[in-house]
Amino acid sequence: MTFMTGVSAFPITPASADGKVDTAALRTLLGRLLAAKVDSIGLLGSTGSYPYLTREERRRAIEVAVDATGGTTPLLVGVGALRTDDAVRLAQDAKAAGATAGLLAPVSYTPLNDDEVFEHFAAVARASQLPLCIYDNPGTTHFTFGPALVGRISHLAGVVAVKSPAPDAGAVATHLAELRCAVPAGFSVGFSVDLNAVEALLAGGDAWYSVAAGLFPQICMQIVQAVRDKDATEARRLNARLQPLWELFREFSSLRVVYAAADLLDICRAVPPRPILPLAEPARKKVATTIRNLGLS
């Protein structure tokens, strides 16, 4: 499977206060991504608030996305859950609905060890037959994948990619090299953490799993095109232009910022799932000023 390259755009999942997905608003968000011709869509990622949605609502969101994309854009779907059997059912749902691959995080309450995470992936891959991307997101799961564990899981049948948090520029080349040495040839090594992702791409990363692209896909596609053109100067220039947005992500979290931006731009009226609160008015004004000054829409 070779689709895990370029920009994978991760939109929010608009929903009511009681967790019912707003399918019309989701279609609007997906339409923006399709118009920008993103390389893939990451549905129900952390930005998509997957842990806050029921199995039924997650399935409904996938069905909407599959219908919206019409099979033209690969769809990566979050299938993480506390229990392995629940993750299996979510992955089976995603496959049945037409998702291209699943994004599996080792969600936990009791901290997990490497053997437990390996068995979790083995069970979901075997039972669902859905291609899987390893989701390394220690900020939410409190579990960090070492290169050895990524390598071990990467040799499971059906595991095709890793989504790894990009470290600072000075460490990204070493981190990428360690992952490349651990995984099979052709295995996709991609990166999240928007503010560090450009250097990861320039170092040779395959994919950028992007929160910003879920709302502002055009400029993210421009950055990736510059990388593809081997124009590091242009890629860094465009990334530097987005520095005020990255600062907002640092200050308030990317999730809260993109919810506020979607509302301010009149794209959709969703609010984050409780107990997460919308940004207070002073922060909203800061977001509004930033997106206006950057010319983002």
XYZ file of C-alpha atoms in Angstrom:
297
model
C 0.000 0.000 0.000
C 1.633 3.219 -1.174
C -0.970 5.902 -0.437
C 0.602 7.004 2.856
C 2.521 9.873 1.309
C 2.183 13.645 1.129
C -0.490 15.471 3.122
C -2.932 13.471 5.221
C -5.456 16.075 6.387
C -7.159 15.573 9.760
C -10.437 17.490 10.166
C -12.511 17.914 13.296
C -15.681 15.826 13.590
C -18.519 18.342 14.132
C -21.046 16.951 16.591
C -23.842 18.064 18.892
C -23.435 18.370 22.645
C -24.725 14.808 23.057
C -22.222 13.407 20.548
C -24.338 13.098 17.403
C -22.224 13.754 14.307
C -23.300 16.764 12.231
C -23.108 15.083 8.855
C -23.789 18.243 6.851
C -20.948 20.118 8.566
C -18.634 17.131 8.141
C -19.396 17.085 4.411
C -18.518 20.784 4.220
C -15.153 20.172 5.858
C -14.449 17.177 3.650
C -15.398 19.161 0.567
C -12.654 21.682 1.319
C -10.098 18.888 1.555
C -11.234 17.238 -1.644
C -11.160 20.567 -3.496
C -7.560 21.063 -2.367
C -6.716 17.517 -3.557
C -5.083 16.400 -0.325
C -3.275 13.085 -0.628
C -5.414 11.399 2.012
C -7.926 12.240 4.742
C -7.439 11.258 8.373
C -10.927 10.818 9.798
C -11.542 10.313 13.516
C -8.017 11.101 14.585
C -7.302 12.954 17.806
C -8.403 16.168 16.104
C -11.497 14.228 15.077
C -12.247 13.490 18.758
C -12.620 9.754 18.199
C -12.553 8.750 21.911
C -15.598 10.937 22.568
C -17.850 9.291 19.983
C -19.862 6.087 20.212
C -19.279 3.185 17.875
C -22.474 4.077 16.023
C -21.489 7.720 15.498
C -17.999 6.767 14.418
C -19.486 4.403 11.856
C -21.841 7.136 10.662
C -18.947 9.558 10.196
C -17.070 6.959 8.137
C -20.080 6.316 5.933
C -20.423 10.045 5.266
C -16.730 10.354 4.433
C -16.714 7.331 2.131
C -19.720 8.729 0.300
C -18.176 12.211 0.097
C -14.850 11.000 -1.263
C -16.425 8.552 -3.688
C -13.334 6.405 -3.459
C -11.154 9.091 -5.041
C -9.163 10.008 -1.915
C -7.730 7.421 0.499
C -9.433 7.466 3.891
C -7.456 6.713 7.050
C -9.811 6.125 10.003
C -9.069 6.130 13.725
C -9.985 2.780 15.293
C -8.458 3.162 18.745
C -10.263 1.974 21.886
C -9.420 0.949 25.439
C -10.309 -2.692 24.866
C -8.788 -4.821 22.125
C -12.130 -6.378 21.239
C -13.661 -2.920 20.833
C -10.777 -1.842 18.579
C -11.344 -4.987 16.516
C -15.020 -4.134 16.064
C -14.205 -0.532 15.146
C -11.653 -1.698 12.571
C -14.163 -4.170 11.158
C -16.740 -1.374 10.923
C -14.244 0.834 9.111
C -13.363 -1.894 6.627
C -17.012 -2.735 5.993
C -17.828 0.944 5.404
C -15.063 1.329 2.833
C -12.153 2.908 4.711
C -8.737 2.474 3.123
C -6.835 1.899 6.372
C -7.115 2.188 10.122
C -5.157 4.410 12.477
C -4.583 2.477 15.690
C -3.384 4.087 18.919
C -2.709 2.074 22.095
C -5.379 3.843 24.142
C -5.025 2.915 27.797
C -5.931 3.667 31.388
C -3.518 1.211 32.964
C -0.106 1.909 31.376
C 0.768 -0.659 28.729
C 4.069 -2.416 28.086
C 5.578 -3.255 24.708
C 4.320 -6.848 24.639
C 0.762 -5.723 25.380
C 0.844 -3.142 22.601
C 2.287 -5.670 20.152
C -0.456 -8.200 20.944
C -3.076 -5.464 20.624
C -1.918 -4.643 17.103
C -1.592 -8.308 16.170
C -5.165 -9.020 17.276
C -6.708 -6.026 15.473
C -4.764 -6.639 12.252
C -5.602 -10.346 12.218
C -9.290 -10.050 13.077
C -10.169 -7.017 10.958
C -8.022 -7.536 7.839
C -7.938 -3.724 7.620
C -4.517 -2.259 6.771
C -3.225 -0.446 9.853
C -1.073 2.592 10.580
C 0.726 2.662 13.929
C -0.383 5.778 15.794
C 2.349 7.017 18.137
C 0.775 9.852 20.115
C 2.306 9.900 23.592
C 0.673 13.237 24.401
C -2.721 11.529 24.609
C -1.960 7.830 25.169
C 1.054 8.277 27.480
C 2.754 5.465 25.597
C 5.830 6.056 23.435
C 6.852 3.688 20.663
C 10.561 2.990 20.502
C 12.043 2.096 17.112
C 12.362 -1.554 18.152
C 8.638 -1.868 18.874
C 7.721 -0.042 15.655
C 9.940 -2.497 13.807
C 8.376 -5.483 15.532
C 4.822 -4.361 14.748
C 5.744 -3.319 11.194
C 6.400 -6.955 10.311
C 2.842 -7.975 11.177
C 0.748 -8.754 8.110
C -1.440 -5.768 7.317
C 0.521 -3.107 9.215
C 1.641 -0.646 6.549
C 2.721 2.655 8.127
C 3.665 4.600 11.225
C 2.517 8.068 12.247
C 5.263 9.365 14.515
C 5.493 12.715 16.327
C 8.193 14.768 14.602
C 10.929 15.915 16.999
C 12.743 19.230 16.742
C 14.795 19.850 13.609
C 18.068 18.854 15.230
C 16.785 15.388 16.118
C 14.542 14.543 13.181
C 17.164 13.008 10.858
C 18.362 10.601 13.554
C 14.810 9.699 14.519
C 13.869 8.999 10.892
C 17.000 6.925 10.328
C 16.255 4.799 13.392
C 12.736 4.110 12.157
C 13.888 3.334 8.602
C 16.387 0.806 9.968
C 13.657 -0.920 11.974
C 10.907 -1.300 9.349
C 10.689 -3.214 6.057
C 11.454 -1.574 2.736
C 8.432 0.295 1.400
C 6.922 0.795 4.851
C 5.582 4.362 5.147
C 7.220 6.509 7.826
C 5.220 9.686 8.362
C 5.084 12.450 10.915
C 2.660 14.516 12.961
C 3.282 17.673 15.058
C 2.698 20.359 12.449
C 5.330 22.817 13.627
C 8.123 20.225 13.153
C 6.721 18.321 10.176
C 8.383 20.304 7.361
C 11.872 19.408 8.533
C 10.768 15.787 8.849
C 9.564 15.828 5.234
C 12.766 17.481 4.040
C 14.739 14.776 5.856
C 12.880 12.151 3.832
C 9.661 11.435 5.707
C 6.896 9.965 3.566
C 3.803 11.691 4.944
C 2.650 14.699 6.937
C -0.314 13.873 9.185
C -1.587 17.393 9.620
C -4.075 19.119 11.906
C -3.689 22.398 10.008
C -4.438 20.703 6.685
C -7.794 19.607 8.052
C -8.889 23.248 7.926
C -6.293 25.007 5.749
C -5.361 22.390 3.153
C -4.162 24.693 0.371
C -1.064 26.065 2.081
C -0.172 22.642 3.454
C -0.340 21.222 -0.050
C 1.884 24.065 -1.245
C 4.473 23.125 1.378
C 4.454 19.473 0.343
C 4.685 20.424 -3.326
C 7.783 22.487 -2.533
C 9.286 19.449 -0.782
C 8.451 17.283 -3.791
C 10.107 19.873 -6.024
C 13.181 19.674 -3.766
C 12.791 23.373 -3.022
C 13.714 23.409 0.665
C 13.940 27.201 0.707
C 10.321 27.582 -0.413
C 9.075 24.865 1.927
C 10.751 26.582 4.870
C 9.497 29.995 3.773
C 5.906 28.781 3.700
C 6.352 27.036 7.025
C 7.801 30.198 8.560
C 4.745 32.091 7.349
C 2.632 29.737 9.470
C 4.710 30.295 12.608
C 1.971 32.411 14.266
C -0.443 29.498 13.794
C 2.067 27.065 15.287
C 2.413 29.405 18.265
C -1.348 29.281 18.779
C -1.196 25.486 18.658
C 1.476 25.548 21.364
C -0.416 27.975 23.552
C -3.968 26.632 23.348
C -3.612 23.163 21.704
C -4.264 22.540 18.028
C -7.666 20.989 18.787
C -9.055 24.071 20.511
C -7.592 26.384 17.872
C -9.083 24.587 14.873
C -12.507 24.402 16.502
C -12.369 28.146 17.111
C -11.079 28.841 13.591
C -13.807 26.729 11.951
C -16.397 28.751 13.831
C -14.757 32.118 13.158
C -14.532 31.361 9.444
C -18.204 30.324 9.413
C -17.286 26.857 8.145
C -19.206 25.076 10.891
C -20.585 25.869 14.349
C -19.190 22.894 16.231
C -17.701 23.081 19.714
C -15.266 20.590 21.262
C -16.735 17.627 23.158
C -17.097 18.206 26.887
C -15.260 18.362 29.192
C -13.098 20.274 26.660
C -14.299 23.878 26.633
C -14.259 26.288 23.688
C -11.601 28.979 23.826
C -12.478 32.004 25.936
C -13.122 35.271 24.118
C -9.601 36.763 24.491
C -8.101 33.613 22.971
C -10.733 33.551 20.191
C -9.787 37.116 19.299
C -6.158 36.064 19.119
C -7.077 33.214 16.769
C -9.204 35.554 14.657
C -6.397 38.089 14.355
C -3.879 35.426 13.426
C -5.926 33.771 10.688
C -6.865 37.192 9.290
C -3.230 38.360 9.237
C -2.131 35.131 7.603
C -4.844 35.366 4.979
C -6.120 31.892 5.834
C -9.643 30.919 4.834
